[in-house]
Amino acid sequence: MGSEGVKKPRILCLHGFRTSGHILKTQLHKWPQSVHDHLDLEFLDAPFPCQGKSDVEGIFDPPYYEWFQFNEEFTEYTNFDECVQYIEDYMIKHGPFDGLLGFSQGAVLSAALTGLQEKGEALTKVPRVKFIIIISGAKFKSSLITEKAYSSPITCPSLHFLGETDFLRPYGTQLLESCIEPMIIHHPKGHTIPRLDPESLKTTMSFIKRIKDVVENEQ
């Protein structure tokens, strides 16, 4: 059987706060074609129009969206349940998806959704999320979510990008503690999707091989 017979892992990609699916797709163009050739990426816009100024204004064109709203301490959330339902409805209609990729707010969401699904608290009507790719992620701080999402470790394979000067780095490091055997890529940049140097490309391709094996074994 040739390579055309091998199923590419299908990934639902969740963008950052006050950006869009199109913007995330553009940001991921930094990654070499050799990575994209092995993945089937689908980009979803968040359900809520941007309710304030976007940090990418002047860099990327609108429209901008947000997954949910939150207070300054990131301990209270508005529209979180509606957001989860919106994602599940999309996965039912357009799935199945093998994994999730998220950046920033989308990364926080991707990890939590996987934890919630493993505990039977969310995404109960769609197939199990088999892996996650977390870029500039963190954990939710609300006890209502943490008690469910991270009460036991997230068991699926996970790849985490941690930026040296990223303001979320300490929180992304905390998230590692809630994942079993996470693969980690450290990069010198801040809160961004980094280019892949030879070492990080090697790690990424190793993770892709791992998730392809998982996907093929579950067909």
PDB file of C-alpha atoms in Angstrom:
ATOM      1  CA  MET A   1       0.000   0.000   0.000  1.00  0.00           C
ATOM      2  CA  GLY A   2       1.416   3.439  -0.941  1.00  0.00           C
ATOM      3  CA  SER A   3       1.456   6.496   1.218  1.00  0.00           C
ATOM      4  CA  GLU A   4      -1.846   7.578  -0.324  1.00  0.00           C
ATOM      5  CA  GLY A   5      -3.466   4.749   1.634  1.00  0.00           C
ATOM      6  CA  VAL A   6      -2.309   6.136   4.974  1.00  0.00           C
ATOM      7  CA  LYS A   7      -4.879   8.297   6.752  1.00  0.00           C
ATOM      8  CA  LYS A   8      -3.663  11.745   7.781  1.00  0.00           C
ATOM      9  CA  PRO A   9      -4.572  12.695  11.345  1.00  0.00           C
ATOM     10  CA  ARG A  10      -7.512  15.105  11.097  1.00  0.00           C
ATOM     11  CA  ILE A  11      -7.110  18.043  13.442  1.00  0.00           C
ATOM     12  CA  LEU A  12      -9.547  20.763  14.498  1.00  0.00           C
ATOM     13  CA  CYS A  13      -7.556  23.968  15.045  1.00  0.00           C
ATOM     14  CA  LEU A  14      -8.674  26.560  17.611  1.00  0.00           C
ATOM     15  CA  HIS A  15      -7.271  30.072  17.193  1.00  0.00           C
ATOM     16  CA  GLY A  16      -6.157  32.637  19.763  1.00  0.00           C
ATOM     17  CA  PHE A  17      -8.195  35.315  21.524  1.00  0.00           C
ATOM     18  CA  ARG A  18      -9.665  37.946  19.192  1.00  0.00           C
ATOM     19  CA  THR A  19      -8.209  36.435  16.039  1.00  0.00           C
ATOM     20  CA  SER A  20      -9.745  33.926  13.590  1.00  0.00           C
ATOM     21  CA  GLY A  21      -9.350  30.554  11.948  1.00  0.00           C
ATOM     22  CA  HIS A  22      -7.916  32.233   8.863  1.00  0.00           C
ATOM     23  CA  ILE A  23      -5.325  34.049  10.981  1.00  0.00           C
ATOM     24  CA  LEU A  24      -4.241  30.808  12.681  1.00  0.00           C
ATOM     25  CA  LYS A  25      -3.939  29.147   9.281  1.00  0.00           C
ATOM     26  CA  THR A  26      -1.692  32.018   8.151  1.00  0.00           C
ATOM     27  CA  GLN A  27       0.390  31.801  11.340  1.00  0.00           C
ATOM     28  CA  LEU A  28       0.961  28.065  10.826  1.00  0.00           C
ATOM     29  CA  HIS A  29       2.396  28.744   7.366  1.00  0.00           C
ATOM     30  CA  LYS A  30       5.669  29.297   9.276  1.00  0.00           C
ATOM     31  CA  TRP A  31       5.898  25.537   9.643  1.00  0.00           C
ATOM     32  CA  PRO A  32       7.547  23.664   6.756  1.00  0.00           C
ATOM     33  CA  GLN A  33       5.521  21.873   4.125  1.00  0.00           C
ATOM     34  CA  SER A  34       6.943  18.577   5.381  1.00  0.00           C
ATOM     35  CA  VAL A  35       4.812  19.025   8.517  1.00  0.00           C
ATOM     36  CA  HIS A  36       1.655  20.111   6.684  1.00  0.00           C
ATOM     37  CA  ASP A  37       1.955  17.156   4.283  1.00  0.00           C
ATOM     38  CA  HIS A  38       1.285  14.757   7.165  1.00  0.00           C
ATOM     39  CA  LEU A  39      -1.683  16.544   8.737  1.00  0.00           C
ATOM     40  CA  ASP A  40      -5.251  17.390   7.712  1.00  0.00           C
ATOM     41  CA  LEU A  41      -5.890  20.721   9.440  1.00  0.00           C
ATOM     42  CA  GLU A  42      -9.324  22.326   9.702  1.00  0.00           C
ATOM     43  CA  PHE A  43      -9.739  25.839  11.096  1.00  0.00           C
ATOM     44  CA  LEU A  44     -12.809  26.993  13.011  1.00  0.00           C
ATOM     45  CA  ASP A  45     -13.840  30.555  13.885  1.00  0.00           C
ATOM     46  CA  ALA A  46     -14.883  31.067  17.513  1.00  0.00           C
ATOM     47  CA  PRO A  47     -18.600  31.699  18.098  1.00  0.00           C
ATOM     48  CA  PHE A  48     -18.412  35.243  19.455  1.00  0.00           C
ATOM     49  CA  PRO A  49     -17.406  38.400  17.567  1.00  0.00           C
ATOM     50  CA  CYS A  50     -14.530  40.308  19.149  1.00  0.00           C
ATOM     51  CA  GLN A  51     -15.817  42.469  22.030  1.00  0.00           C
ATOM     52  CA  GLY A  52     -12.774  44.734  22.284  1.00  0.00           C
ATOM     53  CA  LYS A  53      -9.537  45.680  20.564  1.00  0.00           C
ATOM     54  CA  SER A  54      -7.577  42.812  19.032  1.00  0.00           C
ATOM     55  CA  ASP A  55      -3.823  42.577  19.626  1.00  0.00           C
ATOM     56  CA  VAL A  56      -3.366  41.605  15.970  1.00  0.00           C
ATOM     57  CA  GLU A  57      -5.102  44.719  14.613  1.00  0.00           C
ATOM     58  CA  GLY A  58      -2.877  46.230  11.929  1.00  0.00           C
ATOM     59  CA  ILE A  59      -1.076  42.890  11.466  1.00  0.00           C
ATOM     60  CA  PHE A  60      -3.965  40.700  10.342  1.00  0.00           C
ATOM     61  CA  ASP A  61      -7.248  41.869   8.832  1.00  0.00           C
ATOM     62  CA  PRO A  62     -10.570  41.439  10.689  1.00  0.00           C
ATOM     63  CA  PRO A  63     -13.011  39.907  11.425  1.00  0.00           C
ATOM     64  CA  TYR A  64     -11.797  38.788  14.856  1.00  0.00           C
ATOM     65  CA  TYR A  65     -13.496  36.321  17.206  1.00  0.00           C
ATOM     66  CA  GLU A  66     -13.239  35.078  20.778  1.00  0.00           C
ATOM     67  CA  TRP A  67     -14.145  31.694  22.286  1.00  0.00           C
ATOM     68  CA  PHE A  68     -15.381  33.044  25.627  1.00  0.00           C
ATOM     69  CA  GLN A  69     -14.905  36.085  27.838  1.00  0.00           C
ATOM     70  CA  PHE A  70     -13.088  36.265  31.183  1.00  0.00           C
ATOM     71  CA  ASN A  71     -12.280  38.562  34.076  1.00  0.00           C
ATOM     72  CA  GLU A  72      -8.874  40.139  34.718  1.00  0.00           C
ATOM     73  CA  GLU A  73      -7.764  37.325  37.043  1.00  0.00           C
ATOM     74  CA  PHE A  74      -8.852  34.691  34.508  1.00  0.00           C
ATOM     75  CA  THR A  75     -10.973  33.028  37.216  1.00  0.00           C
ATOM     76  CA  GLU A  76     -14.466  33.746  35.896  1.00  0.00           C
ATOM     77  CA  TYR A  77     -15.718  33.019  32.391  1.00  0.00           C
ATOM     78  CA  THR A  78     -18.713  34.087  30.354  1.00  0.00           C
ATOM     79  CA  ASN A  79     -20.180  31.956  27.547  1.00  0.00           C
ATOM     80  CA  PHE A  80     -17.891  29.007  28.326  1.00  0.00           C
ATOM     81  CA  ASP A  81     -20.676  26.390  28.201  1.00  0.00           C
ATOM     82  CA  GLU A  82     -22.007  27.910  24.960  1.00  0.00           C
ATOM     83  CA  CYS A  83     -18.506  27.741  23.503  1.00  0.00           C
ATOM     84  CA  VAL A  84     -18.095  24.051  24.397  1.00  0.00           C
ATOM     85  CA  GLN A  85     -21.498  23.246  22.888  1.00  0.00           C
ATOM     86  CA  TYR A  86     -20.601  25.184  19.722  1.00  0.00           C
ATOM     87  CA  ILE A  87     -17.399  23.158  19.276  1.00  0.00           C
ATOM     88  CA  GLU A  88     -19.157  19.867  19.919  1.00  0.00           C
ATOM     89  CA  ASP A  89     -21.916  20.719  17.418  1.00  0.00           C
ATOM     90  CA  TYR A  90     -19.254  21.518  14.812  1.00  0.00           C
ATOM     91  CA  MET A  91     -17.441  18.240  15.512  1.00  0.00           C
ATOM     92  CA  ILE A  92     -20.704  16.307  15.161  1.00  0.00           C
ATOM     93  CA  LYS A  93     -21.527  17.991  11.855  1.00  0.00           C
ATOM     94  CA  HIS A  94     -18.056  18.087  10.284  1.00  0.00           C
ATOM     95  CA  GLY A  95     -16.142  15.319  12.083  1.00  0.00           C
ATOM     96  CA  PRO A  96     -14.824  12.974  13.035  1.00  0.00           C
ATOM     97  CA  PHE A  97     -11.632  14.697  14.181  1.00  0.00           C
ATOM     98  CA  ASP A  98      -8.657  12.819  15.597  1.00  0.00           C
ATOM     99  CA  GLY A  99      -7.093  15.635  17.584  1.00  0.00           C
ATOM    100  CA  LEU A 100      -7.088  19.290  18.589  1.00  0.00           C
ATOM    101  CA  LEU A 101      -4.503  22.013  17.961  1.00  0.00           C
ATOM    102  CA  GLY A 102      -4.788  25.275  19.827  1.00  0.00           C
ATOM    103  CA  PHE A 103      -2.912  28.544  20.172  1.00  0.00           C
ATOM    104  CA  SER A 104      -3.271  30.821  23.229  1.00  0.00           C
ATOM    105  CA  GLN A 105      -6.983  30.897  24.218  1.00  0.00           C
ATOM    106  CA  GLY A 106      -7.529  28.038  21.771  1.00  0.00           C
ATOM    107  CA  ALA A 107      -4.723  26.081  23.473  1.00  0.00           C
ATOM    108  CA  VAL A 108      -6.186  26.611  26.958  1.00  0.00           C
ATOM    109  CA  LEU A 109      -9.485  25.379  25.566  1.00  0.00           C
ATOM    110  CA  SER A 110      -8.019  22.373  23.704  1.00  0.00           C
ATOM    111  CA  ALA A 111      -6.326  20.928  26.779  1.00  0.00           C
ATOM    112  CA  ALA A 112      -9.343  21.516  29.017  1.00  0.00           C
ATOM    113  CA  LEU A 113     -11.773  20.005  26.501  1.00  0.00           C
ATOM    114  CA  THR A 114      -9.662  16.869  26.321  1.00  0.00           C
ATOM    115  CA  GLY A 115      -9.560  16.585  30.104  1.00  0.00           C
ATOM    116  CA  LEU A 116     -13.301  17.227  30.364  1.00  0.00           C
ATOM    117  CA  GLN A 117     -14.025  14.627  27.678  1.00  0.00           C
ATOM    118  CA  GLU A 118     -11.921  12.005  29.445  1.00  0.00           C
ATOM    119  CA  LYS A 119     -13.989  12.620  32.596  1.00  0.00           C
ATOM    120  CA  GLY A 120     -17.297  12.452  30.674  1.00  0.00           C
ATOM    121  CA  GLU A 121     -18.010  16.171  31.230  1.00  0.00           C
ATOM    122  CA  ALA A 122     -17.828  17.477  27.623  1.00  0.00           C
ATOM    123  CA  LEU A 123     -17.697  16.312  23.989  1.00  0.00           C
ATOM    124  CA  THR A 124     -19.683  13.241  25.001  1.00  0.00           C
ATOM    125  CA  LYS A 125     -21.341  12.863  21.577  1.00  0.00           C
ATOM    126  CA  VAL A 126     -18.142  12.730  19.493  1.00  0.00           C
ATOM    127  CA  PRO A 127     -15.226  10.265  19.266  1.00  0.00           C
ATOM    128  CA  ARG A 128     -12.416  10.503  21.782  1.00  0.00           C
ATOM    129  CA  VAL A 129      -9.779  13.186  21.151  1.00  0.00           C
ATOM    130  CA  LYS A 130      -6.662  11.102  20.496  1.00  0.00           C
ATOM    131  CA  PHE A 131      -4.006  13.833  20.889  1.00  0.00           C
ATOM    132  CA  ILE A 132      -3.487  17.570  21.421  1.00  0.00           C
ATOM    133  CA  ILE A 133      -0.984  20.143  20.136  1.00  0.00           C
ATOM    134  CA  ILE A 134      -0.728  23.047  22.578  1.00  0.00           C
ATOM    135  CA  ILE A 135       0.988  26.301  21.546  1.00  0.00           C
ATOM    136  CA  SER A 136       1.267  28.939  24.312  1.00  0.00           C
ATOM    137  CA  GLY A 137      -1.258  27.137  26.495  1.00  0.00           C
ATOM    138  CA  ALA A 138      -2.222  27.245  30.172  1.00  0.00           C
ATOM    139  CA  LYS A 139      -4.736  25.813  32.634  1.00  0.00           C
ATOM    140  CA  PHE A 140      -8.055  27.360  33.543  1.00  0.00           C
ATOM    141  CA  LYS A 141      -8.043  28.870  37.024  1.00  0.00           C
ATOM    142  CA  SER A 142     -11.723  28.497  37.878  1.00  0.00           C
ATOM    143  CA  SER A 143     -12.247  25.687  40.399  1.00  0.00           C
ATOM    144  CA  LEU A 144     -15.482  24.782  38.582  1.00  0.00           C
ATOM    145  CA  ILE A 145     -13.425  23.763  35.558  1.00  0.00           C
ATOM    146  CA  THR A 146     -10.164  22.631  37.173  1.00  0.00           C
ATOM    147  CA  GLU A 147     -11.912  20.116  39.454  1.00  0.00           C
ATOM    148  CA  LYS A 148     -13.312  18.423  36.359  1.00  0.00           C
ATOM    149  CA  ALA A 149     -10.725  18.984  33.614  1.00  0.00           C
ATOM    150  CA  TYR A 150      -7.539  18.252  35.568  1.00  0.00           C
ATOM    151  CA  SER A 151      -8.732  16.081  38.456  1.00  0.00           C
ATOM    152  CA  SER A 152      -6.723  13.248  36.928  1.00  0.00           C
ATOM    153  CA  PRO A 153      -3.995  13.470  34.270  1.00  0.00           C
ATOM    154  CA  ILE A 154      -4.873  13.943  30.592  1.00  0.00           C
ATOM    155  CA  THR A 155      -3.850  10.624  29.086  1.00  0.00           C
ATOM    156  CA  CYS A 156      -3.699  11.277  25.320  1.00  0.00           C
ATOM    157  CA  PRO A 157      -0.379  12.163  23.619  1.00  0.00           C
ATOM    158  CA  SER A 158       0.369  15.889  23.825  1.00  0.00           C
ATOM    159  CA  LEU A 159       2.906  18.222  22.221  1.00  0.00           C
ATOM    160  CA  HIS A 160       3.547  21.557  23.970  1.00  0.00           C
ATOM    161  CA  PHE A 161       5.312  24.666  22.653  1.00  0.00           C
ATOM    162  CA  LEU A 162       6.772  26.880  25.405  1.00  0.00           C
ATOM    163  CA  GLY A 163       8.244  30.283  24.509  1.00  0.00           C
ATOM    164  CA  GLU A 164      11.130  31.588  26.591  1.00  0.00           C
ATOM    165  CA  THR A 165       9.633  35.101  26.835  1.00  0.00           C
ATOM    166  CA  ASP A 166       5.967  34.109  26.647  1.00  0.00           C
ATOM    167  CA  PHE A 167       3.926  35.649  29.475  1.00  0.00           C
ATOM    168  CA  LEU A 168       1.993  32.359  29.644  1.00  0.00           C
ATOM    169  CA  ARG A 169       5.122  30.223  30.019  1.00  0.00           C
ATOM    170  CA  PRO A 170       4.747  29.602  33.793  1.00  0.00           C
ATOM    171  CA  TYR A 171       1.123  28.553  33.259  1.00  0.00           C
ATOM    172  CA  GLY A 172       2.016  26.408  30.251  1.00  0.00           C
ATOM    173  CA  THR A 173       4.574  24.667  32.452  1.00  0.00           C
ATOM    174  CA  GLN A 174       1.863  23.990  35.050  1.00  0.00           C
ATOM    175  CA  LEU A 175      -0.269  22.406  32.335  1.00  0.00           C
ATOM    176  CA  LEU A 176       2.514  19.872  31.662  1.00  0.00           C
ATOM    177  CA  GLU A 177       1.917  18.493  35.156  1.00  0.00           C
ATOM    178  CA  SER A 178      -1.620  17.531  34.101  1.00  0.00           C
ATOM    179  CA  CYS A 179      -0.479  15.556  31.046  1.00  0.00           C
ATOM    180  CA  ILE A 180       1.022  12.082  30.914  1.00  0.00           C
ATOM    181  CA  GLU A 181       4.426  11.978  29.142  1.00  0.00           C
ATOM    182  CA  PRO A 182       4.052  15.286  27.282  1.00  0.00           C
ATOM    183  CA  MET A 183       6.478  16.094  24.462  1.00  0.00           C
ATOM    184  CA  ILE A 184       7.881  19.618  24.814  1.00  0.00           C
ATOM    185  CA  ILE A 185       9.394  22.104  22.384  1.00  0.00           C
ATOM    186  CA  HIS A 186      11.160  25.095  23.940  1.00  0.00           C
ATOM    187  CA  HIS A 187      11.690  28.104  21.690  1.00  0.00           C
ATOM    188  CA  PRO A 188      13.309  31.526  22.256  1.00  0.00           C
ATOM    189  CA  LYS A 189      10.300  33.615  21.204  1.00  0.00           C
ATOM    190  CA  GLY A 190       7.339  35.020  23.114  1.00  0.00           C
ATOM    191  CA  HIS A 191       3.592  34.589  22.761  1.00  0.00           C
ATOM    192  CA  THR A 192       3.631  33.423  19.167  1.00  0.00           C
ATOM    193  CA  ILE A 193       3.647  30.401  16.899  1.00  0.00           C
ATOM    194  CA  PRO A 194       7.369  29.788  16.363  1.00  0.00           C
ATOM    195  CA  ARG A 195       9.233  28.694  13.293  1.00  0.00           C
ATOM    196  CA  LEU A 196      10.664  25.196  13.629  1.00  0.00           C
ATOM    197  CA  ASP A 197      14.442  24.926  13.861  1.00  0.00           C
ATOM    198  CA  PRO A 198      16.052  21.539  13.033  1.00  0.00           C
ATOM    199  CA  GLU A 199      15.683  20.257  16.602  1.00  0.00           C
ATOM    200  CA  SER A 200      12.042  21.319  17.044  1.00  0.00           C
ATOM    201  CA  LEU A 201      11.206  19.990  13.571  1.00  0.00           C
ATOM    202  CA  LYS A 202      12.671  16.640  14.590  1.00  0.00           C
ATOM    203  CA  THR A 203      10.514  16.612  17.749  1.00  0.00           C
ATOM    204  CA  THR A 204       7.418  17.631  15.764  1.00  0.00           C
ATOM    205  CA  MET A 205       7.935  14.877  13.192  1.00  0.00           C
ATOM    206  CA  SER A 206       8.475  12.356  15.995  1.00  0.00           C
ATOM    207  CA  PHE A 207       5.150  13.410  17.538  1.00  0.00           C
ATOM    208  CA  ILE A 208       3.421  13.173  14.145  1.00  0.00           C
ATOM    209  CA  LYS A 209       4.711   9.609  13.735  1.00  0.00           C
ATOM    210  CA  ARG A 210       3.380   8.794  17.194  1.00  0.00           C
ATOM    211  CA  ILE A 211      -0.101  10.182  16.531  1.00  0.00           C
ATOM    212  CA  LYS A 212      -0.305   8.566  13.080  1.00  0.00           C
ATOM    213  CA  ASP A 213       0.349   5.213  14.749  1.00  0.00           C
ATOM    214  CA  VAL A 214      -2.426   5.961  17.269  1.00  0.00           C
ATOM    215  CA  VAL A 215      -4.874   6.978  14.528  1.00  0.00           C
ATOM    216  CA  GLU A 216      -4.072   3.969  12.315  1.00  0.00           C
ATOM    217  CA  ASN A 217      -4.337   1.497  15.197  1.00  0.00           C
ATOM    218  CA  GLU A 218      -7.823   2.802  16.055  1.00  0.00           C
ATOM    219  CA  GLN A 219      -9.239   2.622  12.527  1.00  0.00           C
TER     220      GLN A 219
END
